[in-house]
Amino acid sequence: MAIFGLLYGIAVVLAACNDPGAAAEKGETVTIGYQKGALTLSLKEDEAFTRTMADLGYSLEWAEFNTGSSTLEALGSRSTDLANAGDTPSIYAIANRQPIHYIAATDNAPYSEGILVRPDSGIDRVEDLQGKRIAFNRASIAQYLLYKALDSVGLTFADIEPVYLGPADANLAFEQGNVDAWVTWDRI
């Protein structure tokens, strides 16, 4: 996969930026931010990647985040050294002048997000979302999907009641019936 080659390449870039021998002496740690289910998580179990980084003088720490936005906030604040996030959170982060460097992209996963409604909700079409309480994570692919879905039927955010919640809170609100719909990716 492209991400593996990319991150092995990052190991080489890190080595080029620092003297690998000095890094080994200092015991530098690289903190990698990831989201549950993201490709980056696969590297956590990849012994060859860990060994390559160790050979270059780096130890690895892993930091899990529940959204791309929070992953990029950590990267911007230098709490992590490397991270991945979806396209929409990345665009928001760059637009908000987060001090990050965007170095690569992978293919989109267009069927990994959707608008969830309960079977008994009476919501059968996008038009039925008008006037409804809809939960989604701010600055995420979910917000973009909702915007595009509403726009496709002539509605705007003014026609719904947006409920800005992170994934775990949105899941709970959806399960308890406190929102009419939930726009999400890879249901938690």
mmCIF file with all atom_site columns, C-alpha atoms in Angstrom:
data_model
loop_
_atom_site.group_PDB
_atom_site.id
_atom_site.type_symbol
_atom_site.label_atom_id
_atom_site.label_alt_id
_atom_site.label_comp_id
_atom_site.label_asym_id
_atom_site.label_entity_id
_atom_site.label_seq_id
_atom_site.pdbx_PDB_ins_code
_atom_site.Cartn_x
_atom_site.Cartn_y
_atom_site.Cartn_z
_atom_site.occupancy
_atom_site.B_iso_or_equiv
_atom_site.pdbx_formal_charge
_atom_site.auth_seq_id
_atom_site.auth_comp_id
_atom_site.auth_asym_id
_atom_site.auth_atom_id
_atom_site.pdbx_PDB_model_num
ATOM 1   C CA . MET A 1 1   ? 0.000   0.000  0.000  1.00 0.00 ? 1   MET A CA 1
ATOM 2   C CA . ALA A 1 2   ? 1.097   3.553  -0.654 1.00 0.00 ? 2   ALA A CA 1
ATOM 3   C CA . ILE A 1 3   ? 0.950   4.562  3.006  1.00 0.00 ? 3   ILE A CA 1
ATOM 4   C CA . PHE A 1 4   ? 3.585   1.995  3.947  1.00 0.00 ? 4   PHE A CA 1
ATOM 5   C CA . GLY A 1 5   ? 6.004   3.256  1.320  1.00 0.00 ? 5   GLY A CA 1
ATOM 6   C CA . LEU A 1 6   ? 5.230   6.808  2.367  1.00 0.00 ? 6   LEU A CA 1
ATOM 7   C CA . LEU A 1 7   ? 5.987   6.231  6.019  1.00 0.00 ? 7   LEU A CA 1
ATOM 8   C CA . TYR A 1 8   ? 9.116   4.243  5.262  1.00 0.00 ? 8   TYR A CA 1
ATOM 9   C CA . GLY A 1 9   ? 10.087  7.256  3.178  1.00 0.00 ? 9   GLY A CA 1
ATOM 10  C CA . ILE A 1 10  ? 9.389   9.463  6.184  1.00 0.00 ? 10  ILE A CA 1
ATOM 11  C CA . ALA A 1 11  ? 11.862  7.410  8.156  1.00 0.00 ? 11  ALA A CA 1
ATOM 12  C CA . VAL A 1 12  ? 14.459  8.246  5.529  1.00 0.00 ? 12  VAL A CA 1
ATOM 13  C CA . VAL A 1 13  ? 13.505  11.940 5.638  1.00 0.00 ? 13  VAL A CA 1
ATOM 14  C CA . LEU A 1 14  ? 13.872  11.946 9.422  1.00 0.00 ? 14  LEU A CA 1
ATOM 15  C CA . ALA A 1 15  ? 17.278  10.373 9.066  1.00 0.00 ? 15  ALA A CA 1
ATOM 16  C CA . ALA A 1 16  ? 18.269  13.014 6.528  1.00 0.00 ? 16  ALA A CA 1
ATOM 17  C CA . CYS A 1 17  ? 17.086  15.806 8.827  1.00 0.00 ? 17  CYS A CA 1
ATOM 18  C CA . ASN A 1 18  ? 19.071  14.508 11.768 1.00 0.00 ? 18  ASN A CA 1
ATOM 19  C CA . ASP A 1 19  ? 22.281  12.620 12.210 1.00 0.00 ? 19  ASP A CA 1
ATOM 20  C CA . PRO A 1 20  ? 21.026  9.044  12.819 1.00 0.00 ? 20  PRO A CA 1
ATOM 21  C CA . GLY A 1 21  ? 23.928  8.352  15.149 1.00 0.00 ? 21  GLY A CA 1
ATOM 22  C CA . ALA A 1 22  ? 23.128  11.413 17.232 1.00 0.00 ? 22  ALA A CA 1
ATOM 23  C CA . ALA A 1 23  ? 19.450  10.455 17.257 1.00 0.00 ? 23  ALA A CA 1
ATOM 24  C CA . ALA A 1 24  ? 20.333  7.019  18.596 1.00 0.00 ? 24  ALA A CA 1
ATOM 25  C CA . GLU A 1 25  ? 22.447  8.595  21.315 1.00 0.00 ? 25  GLU A CA 1
ATOM 26  C CA . LYS A 1 26  ? 19.671  10.995 22.239 1.00 0.00 ? 26  LYS A CA 1
ATOM 27  C CA . GLY A 1 27  ? 17.025  8.294  21.917 1.00 0.00 ? 27  GLY A CA 1
ATOM 28  C CA . GLU A 1 28  ? 14.668  10.514 19.915 1.00 0.00 ? 28  GLU A CA 1
ATOM 29  C CA . THR A 1 29  ? 11.044  9.508  19.922 1.00 0.00 ? 29  THR A CA 1
ATOM 30  C CA . VAL A 1 30  ? 8.675   9.974  16.998 1.00 0.00 ? 30  VAL A CA 1
ATOM 31  C CA . THR A 1 31  ? 5.025   10.229 18.026 1.00 0.00 ? 31  THR A CA 1
ATOM 32  C CA . ILE A 1 32  ? 2.572   9.118  15.363 1.00 0.00 ? 32  ILE A CA 1
ATOM 33  C CA . GLY A 1 33  ? -1.057  10.213 15.628 1.00 0.00 ? 33  GLY A CA 1
ATOM 34  C CA . TYR A 1 34  ? -3.740  7.960  14.183 1.00 0.00 ? 34  TYR A CA 1
ATOM 35  C CA . GLN A 1 35  ? -7.450  7.286  14.185 1.00 0.00 ? 35  GLN A CA 1
ATOM 36  C CA . LYS A 1 36  ? -9.042  3.935  14.896 1.00 0.00 ? 36  LYS A CA 1
ATOM 37  C CA . GLY A 1 37  ? -9.326  2.088  11.604 1.00 0.00 ? 37  GLY A CA 1
ATOM 38  C CA . ALA A 1 38  ? -6.897  4.333  9.717  1.00 0.00 ? 38  ALA A CA 1
ATOM 39  C CA . LEU A 1 39  ? -4.166  2.877  7.538  1.00 0.00 ? 39  LEU A CA 1
ATOM 40  C CA . THR A 1 40  ? -1.523  4.375  9.804  1.00 0.00 ? 40  THR A CA 1
ATOM 41  C CA . LEU A 1 41  ? -2.685  2.035  12.557 1.00 0.00 ? 41  LEU A CA 1
ATOM 42  C CA . SER A 1 42  ? -1.444  -0.889 10.432 1.00 0.00 ? 42  SER A CA 1
ATOM 43  C CA . LEU A 1 43  ? 2.089   0.402  10.883 1.00 0.00 ? 43  LEU A CA 1
ATOM 44  C CA . LYS A 1 44  ? 1.788   0.015  14.633 1.00 0.00 ? 44  LYS A CA 1
ATOM 45  C CA . GLU A 1 45  ? 1.854   -3.750 14.146 1.00 0.00 ? 45  GLU A CA 1
ATOM 46  C CA . ASP A 1 46  ? 4.478   -3.652 11.378 1.00 0.00 ? 46  ASP A CA 1
ATOM 47  C CA . GLU A 1 47  ? 7.695   -4.970 12.922 1.00 0.00 ? 47  GLU A CA 1
ATOM 48  C CA . ALA A 1 48  ? 9.755   -4.016 9.861  1.00 0.00 ? 48  ALA A CA 1
ATOM 49  C CA . PHE A 1 49  ? 8.705   -0.361 10.177 1.00 0.00 ? 49  PHE A CA 1
ATOM 50  C CA . THR A 1 50  ? 9.521   -0.331 13.892 1.00 0.00 ? 50  THR A CA 1
ATOM 51  C CA . ARG A 1 51  ? 12.884  -1.991 13.203 1.00 0.00 ? 51  ARG A CA 1
ATOM 52  C CA . THR A 1 52  ? 13.701  0.483  10.399 1.00 0.00 ? 52  THR A CA 1
ATOM 53  C CA . MET A 1 53  ? 12.935  3.420  12.670 1.00 0.00 ? 53  MET A CA 1
ATOM 54  C CA . ALA A 1 54  ? 15.010  1.878  15.488 1.00 0.00 ? 54  ALA A CA 1
ATOM 55  C CA . ASP A 1 55  ? 17.932  1.333  13.094 1.00 0.00 ? 55  ASP A CA 1
ATOM 56  C CA . LEU A 1 56  ? 17.732  5.055  12.319 1.00 0.00 ? 56  LEU A CA 1
ATOM 57  C CA . GLY A 1 57  ? 17.801  5.885  16.032 1.00 0.00 ? 57  GLY A CA 1
ATOM 58  C CA . TYR A 1 58  ? 14.114  6.545  16.646 1.00 0.00 ? 58  TYR A CA 1
ATOM 59  C CA . SER A 1 59  ? 11.707  4.957  19.052 1.00 0.00 ? 59  SER A CA 1
ATOM 60  C CA . LEU A 1 60  ? 8.007   5.166  18.309 1.00 0.00 ? 60  LEU A CA 1
ATOM 61  C CA . GLU A 1 61  ? 5.049   6.309  20.375 1.00 0.00 ? 61  GLU A CA 1
ATOM 62  C CA . TRP A 1 62  ? 1.480   6.021  19.155 1.00 0.00 ? 62  TRP A CA 1
ATOM 63  C CA . ALA A 1 63  ? -1.330  8.437  20.008 1.00 0.00 ? 63  ALA A CA 1
ATOM 64  C CA . GLU A 1 64  ? -4.933  7.528  19.148 1.00 0.00 ? 64  GLU A CA 1
ATOM 65  C CA . PHE A 1 65  ? -7.472  10.256 18.371 1.00 0.00 ? 65  PHE A CA 1
ATOM 66  C CA . ASN A 1 66  ? -11.182 9.982  17.653 1.00 0.00 ? 66  ASN A CA 1
ATOM 67  C CA . THR A 1 67  ? -11.297 12.555 14.822 1.00 0.00 ? 67  THR A CA 1
ATOM 68  C CA . GLY A 1 68  ? -9.067  13.803 12.054 1.00 0.00 ? 68  GLY A CA 1
ATOM 69  C CA . SER A 1 69  ? -9.457  17.343 13.378 1.00 0.00 ? 69  SER A CA 1
ATOM 70  C CA . SER A 1 70  ? -8.120  16.405 16.809 1.00 0.00 ? 70  SER A CA 1
ATOM 71  C CA . THR A 1 71  ? -5.291  14.456 15.187 1.00 0.00 ? 71  THR A CA 1
ATOM 72  C CA . LEU A 1 72  ? -4.280  17.524 13.196 1.00 0.00 ? 72  LEU A CA 1
ATOM 73  C CA . GLU A 1 73  ? -4.622  19.835 16.209 1.00 0.00 ? 73  GLU A CA 1
ATOM 74  C CA . ALA A 1 74  ? -2.127  17.615 18.019 1.00 0.00 ? 74  ALA A CA 1
ATOM 75  C CA . LEU A 1 75  ? 0.170   17.737 15.008 1.00 0.00 ? 75  LEU A CA 1
ATOM 76  C CA . GLY A 1 76  ? -0.128  21.525 14.809 1.00 0.00 ? 76  GLY A CA 1
ATOM 77  C CA . SER A 1 77  ? 0.671   21.883 18.510 1.00 0.00 ? 77  SER A CA 1
ATOM 78  C CA . ARG A 1 78  ? 3.660   19.543 18.073 1.00 0.00 ? 78  ARG A CA 1
ATOM 79  C CA . SER A 1 79  ? 2.190   16.938 20.421 1.00 0.00 ? 79  SER A CA 1
ATOM 80  C CA . THR A 1 80  ? 2.688   14.477 17.572 1.00 0.00 ? 80  THR A CA 1
ATOM 81  C CA . ASP A 1 81  ? 5.306   14.372 14.836 1.00 0.00 ? 81  ASP A CA 1
ATOM 82  C CA . LEU A 1 82  ? 3.378   12.566 12.097 1.00 0.00 ? 82  LEU A CA 1
ATOM 83  C CA . ALA A 1 83  ? -0.326  11.988 11.562 1.00 0.00 ? 83  ALA A CA 1
ATOM 84  C CA . ASN A 1 84  ? -2.924  11.215 8.985  1.00 0.00 ? 84  ASN A CA 1
ATOM 85  C CA . ALA A 1 85  ? -6.414  12.569 8.567  1.00 0.00 ? 85  ALA A CA 1
ATOM 86  C CA . GLY A 1 86  ? -9.115  12.756 5.957  1.00 0.00 ? 86  GLY A CA 1
ATOM 87  C CA . ASP A 1 87  ? -9.241  15.390 3.270  1.00 0.00 ? 87  ASP A CA 1
ATOM 88  C CA . THR A 1 88  ? -11.845 17.648 4.880  1.00 0.00 ? 88  THR A CA 1
ATOM 89  C CA . PRO A 1 89  ? -10.130 17.961 8.284  1.00 0.00 ? 89  PRO A CA 1
ATOM 90  C CA . SER A 1 90  ? -6.859  18.595 6.436  1.00 0.00 ? 90  SER A CA 1
ATOM 91  C CA . ILE A 1 91  ? -8.418  21.390 4.381  1.00 0.00 ? 91  ILE A CA 1
ATOM 92  C CA . TYR A 1 92  ? -9.871  22.989 7.525  1.00 0.00 ? 92  TYR A CA 1
ATOM 93  C CA . ALA A 1 93  ? -6.528  22.722 9.320  1.00 0.00 ? 93  ALA A CA 1
ATOM 94  C CA . ILE A 1 94  ? -4.636  24.309 6.441  1.00 0.00 ? 94  ILE A CA 1
ATOM 95  C CA . ALA A 1 95  ? -7.309  27.022 6.033  1.00 0.00 ? 95  ALA A CA 1
ATOM 96  C CA . ASN A 1 96  ? -7.029  27.768 9.755  1.00 0.00 ? 96  ASN A CA 1
ATOM 97  C CA . ARG A 1 97  ? -3.267  28.126 9.354  1.00 0.00 ? 97  ARG A CA 1
ATOM 98  C CA . GLN A 1 98  ? -2.347  25.125 11.488 1.00 0.00 ? 98  GLN A CA 1
ATOM 99  C CA . PRO A 1 99  ? 1.467   24.842 11.294 1.00 0.00 ? 99  PRO A CA 1
ATOM 100 C CA . ILE A 1 100 ? 1.447   21.496 9.507  1.00 0.00 ? 100 ILE A CA 1
ATOM 101 C CA . HIS A 1 101 ? 3.022   20.217 6.313  1.00 0.00 ? 101 HIS A CA 1
ATOM 102 C CA . TYR A 1 102 ? 0.804   18.188 4.024  1.00 0.00 ? 102 TYR A CA 1
ATOM 103 C CA . ILE A 1 103 ? 3.128   15.659 2.406  1.00 0.00 ? 103 ILE A CA 1
ATOM 104 C CA . ALA A 1 104 ? 1.001   12.981 0.764  1.00 0.00 ? 104 ALA A CA 1
ATOM 105 C CA . ALA A 1 105 ? -2.471  11.716 0.006  1.00 0.00 ? 105 ALA A CA 1
ATOM 106 C CA . THR A 1 106 ? -4.113  8.355  -0.504 1.00 0.00 ? 106 THR A CA 1
ATOM 107 C CA . ASP A 1 107 ? -7.282  7.434  -2.375 1.00 0.00 ? 107 ASP A CA 1
ATOM 108 C CA . ASN A 1 108 ? -10.608 8.533  -0.938 1.00 0.00 ? 108 ASN A CA 1
ATOM 109 C CA . ALA A 1 109 ? -12.975 5.992  0.549  1.00 0.00 ? 109 ALA A CA 1
ATOM 110 C CA . PRO A 1 110 ? -16.280 7.392  -0.747 1.00 0.00 ? 110 PRO A CA 1
ATOM 111 C CA . TYR A 1 111 ? -18.426 4.622  0.689  1.00 0.00 ? 111 TYR A CA 1
ATOM 112 C CA . SER A 1 112 ? -17.097 4.865  4.227  1.00 0.00 ? 112 SER A CA 1
ATOM 113 C CA . GLU A 1 113 ? -19.453 7.608  5.414  1.00 0.00 ? 113 GLU A CA 1
ATOM 114 C CA . GLY A 1 114 ? -23.179 8.123  5.423  1.00 0.00 ? 114 GLY A CA 1
ATOM 115 C CA . ILE A 1 115 ? -26.250 9.657  7.005  1.00 0.00 ? 115 ILE A CA 1
ATOM 116 C CA . LEU A 1 116 ? -27.759 7.310  9.569  1.00 0.00 ? 116 LEU A CA 1
ATOM 117 C CA . VAL A 1 117 ? -31.415 7.399  10.587 1.00 0.00 ? 117 VAL A CA 1
ATOM 118 C CA . ARG A 1 118 ? -33.446 4.980  12.664 1.00 0.00 ? 118 ARG A CA 1
ATOM 119 C CA . PRO A 1 119 ? -35.823 2.735  10.682 1.00 0.00 ? 119 PRO A CA 1
ATOM 120 C CA . ASP A 1 120 ? -38.859 4.252  12.421 1.00 0.00 ? 120 ASP A CA 1
ATOM 121 C CA . SER A 1 121 ? -37.745 7.891  11.916 1.00 0.00 ? 121 SER A CA 1
ATOM 122 C CA . GLY A 1 122 ? -39.919 8.679  8.890  1.00 0.00 ? 122 GLY A CA 1
ATOM 123 C CA . ILE A 1 123 ? -36.815 10.021 7.158  1.00 0.00 ? 123 ILE A CA 1
ATOM 124 C CA . ASP A 1 124 ? -36.619 8.340  3.771  1.00 0.00 ? 124 ASP A CA 1
ATOM 125 C CA . ARG A 1 125 ? -35.052 11.038 1.589  1.00 0.00 ? 125 ARG A CA 1
ATOM 126 C CA . VAL A 1 126 ? -32.597 13.878 2.078  1.00 0.00 ? 126 VAL A CA 1
ATOM 127 C CA . GLU A 1 127 ? -35.512 16.319 1.828  1.00 0.00 ? 127 GLU A CA 1
ATOM 128 C CA . ASP A 1 128 ? -36.950 14.748 4.991  1.00 0.00 ? 128 ASP A CA 1
ATOM 129 C CA . LEU A 1 129 ? -33.991 16.129 6.970  1.00 0.00 ? 129 LEU A CA 1
ATOM 130 C CA . GLN A 1 130 ? -35.535 19.618 6.860  1.00 0.00 ? 130 GLN A CA 1
ATOM 131 C CA . GLY A 1 131 ? -36.189 20.851 10.403 1.00 0.00 ? 131 GLY A CA 1
ATOM 132 C CA . LYS A 1 132 ? -34.446 17.827 11.950 1.00 0.00 ? 132 LYS A CA 1
ATOM 133 C CA . ARG A 1 133 ? -31.684 17.674 14.564 1.00 0.00 ? 133 ARG A CA 1
ATOM 134 C CA . ILE A 1 134 ? -28.631 16.266 12.804 1.00 0.00 ? 134 ILE A CA 1
ATOM 135 C CA . ALA A 1 135 ? -25.438 15.304 14.649 1.00 0.00 ? 135 ALA A CA 1
ATOM 136 C CA . PHE A 1 136 ? -22.026 15.466 13.022 1.00 0.00 ? 136 PHE A CA 1
ATOM 137 C CA . ASN A 1 137 ? -18.431 16.269 13.835 1.00 0.00 ? 137 ASN A CA 1
ATOM 138 C CA . ARG A 1 138 ? -17.424 19.832 12.976 1.00 0.00 ? 138 ARG A CA 1
ATOM 139 C CA . ALA A 1 139 ? -14.739 20.273 10.273 1.00 0.00 ? 139 ALA A CA 1
ATOM 140 C CA . SER A 1 140 ? -15.017 16.671 9.162  1.00 0.00 ? 140 SER A CA 1
ATOM 141 C CA . ILE A 1 141 ? -15.920 14.679 6.100  1.00 0.00 ? 141 ILE A CA 1
ATOM 142 C CA . ALA A 1 142 ? -19.303 14.215 7.793  1.00 0.00 ? 142 ALA A CA 1
ATOM 143 C CA . GLN A 1 143 ? -19.937 17.980 7.733  1.00 0.00 ? 143 GLN A CA 1
ATOM 144 C CA . TYR A 1 144 ? -18.949 18.113 4.071  1.00 0.00 ? 144 TYR A CA 1
ATOM 145 C CA . LEU A 1 145 ? -21.180 15.137 3.191  1.00 0.00 ? 145 LEU A CA 1
ATOM 146 C CA . LEU A 1 146 ? -24.135 16.772 4.952  1.00 0.00 ? 146 LEU A CA 1
ATOM 147 C CA . TYR A 1 147 ? -23.493 20.078 3.178  1.00 0.00 ? 147 TYR A CA 1
ATOM 148 C CA . LYS A 1 148 ? -23.365 18.363 -0.225 1.00 0.00 ? 148 LYS A CA 1
ATOM 149 C CA . ALA A 1 149 ? -26.458 16.215 0.488  1.00 0.00 ? 149 ALA A CA 1
ATOM 150 C CA . LEU A 1 150 ? -28.512 19.223 1.589  1.00 0.00 ? 150 LEU A CA 1
ATOM 151 C CA . ASP A 1 151 ? -27.280 21.292 -1.348 1.00 0.00 ? 151 ASP A CA 1
ATOM 152 C CA . SER A 1 152 ? -28.305 18.527 -3.769 1.00 0.00 ? 152 SER A CA 1
ATOM 153 C CA . VAL A 1 153 ? -31.970 19.049 -2.793 1.00 0.00 ? 153 VAL A CA 1
ATOM 154 C CA . GLY A 1 154 ? -31.884 22.832 -2.373 1.00 0.00 ? 154 GLY A CA 1
ATOM 155 C CA . LEU A 1 155 ? -31.510 22.864 1.426  1.00 0.00 ? 155 LEU A CA 1
ATOM 156 C CA . THR A 1 156 ? -28.870 24.571 3.575  1.00 0.00 ? 156 THR A CA 1
ATOM 157 C CA . PHE A 1 157 ? -27.694 24.357 7.174  1.00 0.00 ? 157 PHE A CA 1
ATOM 158 C CA . ALA A 1 158 ? -30.320 27.021 7.957  1.00 0.00 ? 158 ALA A CA 1
ATOM 159 C CA . ASP A 1 159 ? -32.962 24.389 7.109  1.00 0.00 ? 159 ASP A CA 1
ATOM 160 C CA . ILE A 1 160 ? -31.778 21.904 9.755  1.00 0.00 ? 160 ILE A CA 1
ATOM 161 C CA . GLU A 1 161 ? -30.730 22.023 13.385 1.00 0.00 ? 161 GLU A CA 1
ATOM 162 C CA . PRO A 1 162 ? -27.005 21.190 13.368 1.00 0.00 ? 162 PRO A CA 1
ATOM 163 C CA . VAL A 1 163 ? -25.770 19.389 16.476 1.00 0.00 ? 163 VAL A CA 1
ATOM 164 C CA . TYR A 1 164 ? -21.966 19.534 16.609 1.00 0.00 ? 164 TYR A CA 1
ATOM 165 C CA . LEU A 1 165 ? -20.770 16.438 18.462 1.00 0.00 ? 165 LEU A CA 1
ATOM 166 C CA . GLY A 1 166 ? -17.684 14.272 18.376 1.00 0.00 ? 166 GLY A CA 1
ATOM 167 C CA . PRO A 1 167 ? -18.199 10.667 17.281 1.00 0.00 ? 167 PRO A CA 1
ATOM 168 C CA . ALA A 1 168 ? -18.685 9.086  20.718 1.00 0.00 ? 168 ALA A CA 1
ATOM 169 C CA . ASP A 1 169 ? -21.170 11.736 21.886 1.00 0.00 ? 169 ASP A CA 1
ATOM 170 C CA . ALA A 1 170 ? -23.013 11.682 18.558 1.00 0.00 ? 170 ALA A CA 1
ATOM 171 C CA . ASN A 1 171 ? -23.300 7.901  18.754 1.00 0.00 ? 171 ASN A CA 1
ATOM 172 C CA . LEU A 1 172 ? -24.848 8.162  22.225 1.00 0.00 ? 172 LEU A CA 1
ATOM 173 C CA . ALA A 1 173 ? -27.215 10.973 21.176 1.00 0.00 ? 173 ALA A CA 1
ATOM 174 C CA . PHE A 1 174 ? -28.292 8.930  18.137 1.00 0.00 ? 174 PHE A CA 1
ATOM 175 C CA . GLU A 1 175 ? -28.854 5.744  20.149 1.00 0.00 ? 175 GLU A CA 1
ATOM 176 C CA . GLN A 1 176 ? -30.855 7.638  22.789 1.00 0.00 ? 176 GLN A CA 1
ATOM 177 C CA . GLY A 1 177 ? -33.006 9.377  20.178 1.00 0.00 ? 177 GLY A CA 1
ATOM 178 C CA . ASN A 1 178 ? -31.754 12.869 21.051 1.00 0.00 ? 178 ASN A CA 1
ATOM 179 C CA . VAL A 1 179 ? -30.977 13.576 17.384 1.00 0.00 ? 179 VAL A CA 1
ATOM 180 C CA . ASP A 1 180 ? -32.931 12.605 14.287 1.00 0.00 ? 180 ASP A CA 1
ATOM 181 C CA . ALA A 1 181 ? -29.925 11.701 12.168 1.00 0.00 ? 181 ALA A CA 1
ATOM 182 C CA . TRP A 1 182 ? -26.190 11.194 12.493 1.00 0.00 ? 182 TRP A CA 1
ATOM 183 C CA . VAL A 1 183 ? -23.696 11.874 9.727  1.00 0.00 ? 183 VAL A CA 1
ATOM 184 C CA . THR A 1 184 ? -20.606 9.778  10.341 1.00 0.00 ? 184 THR A CA 1
ATOM 185 C CA . TRP A 1 185 ? -17.854 7.634  8.944  1.00 0.00 ? 185 TRP A CA 1
ATOM 186 C CA . ASP A 1 186 ? -17.150 4.033  9.937  1.00 0.00 ? 186 ASP A CA 1
ATOM 187 C CA . ARG A 1 187 ? -19.788 3.789  12.671 1.00 0.00 ? 187 ARG A CA 1
ATOM 188 C CA . ILE A 1 188 ? -18.183 3.549  16.100 1.00 0.00 ? 188 ILE A CA 1
#
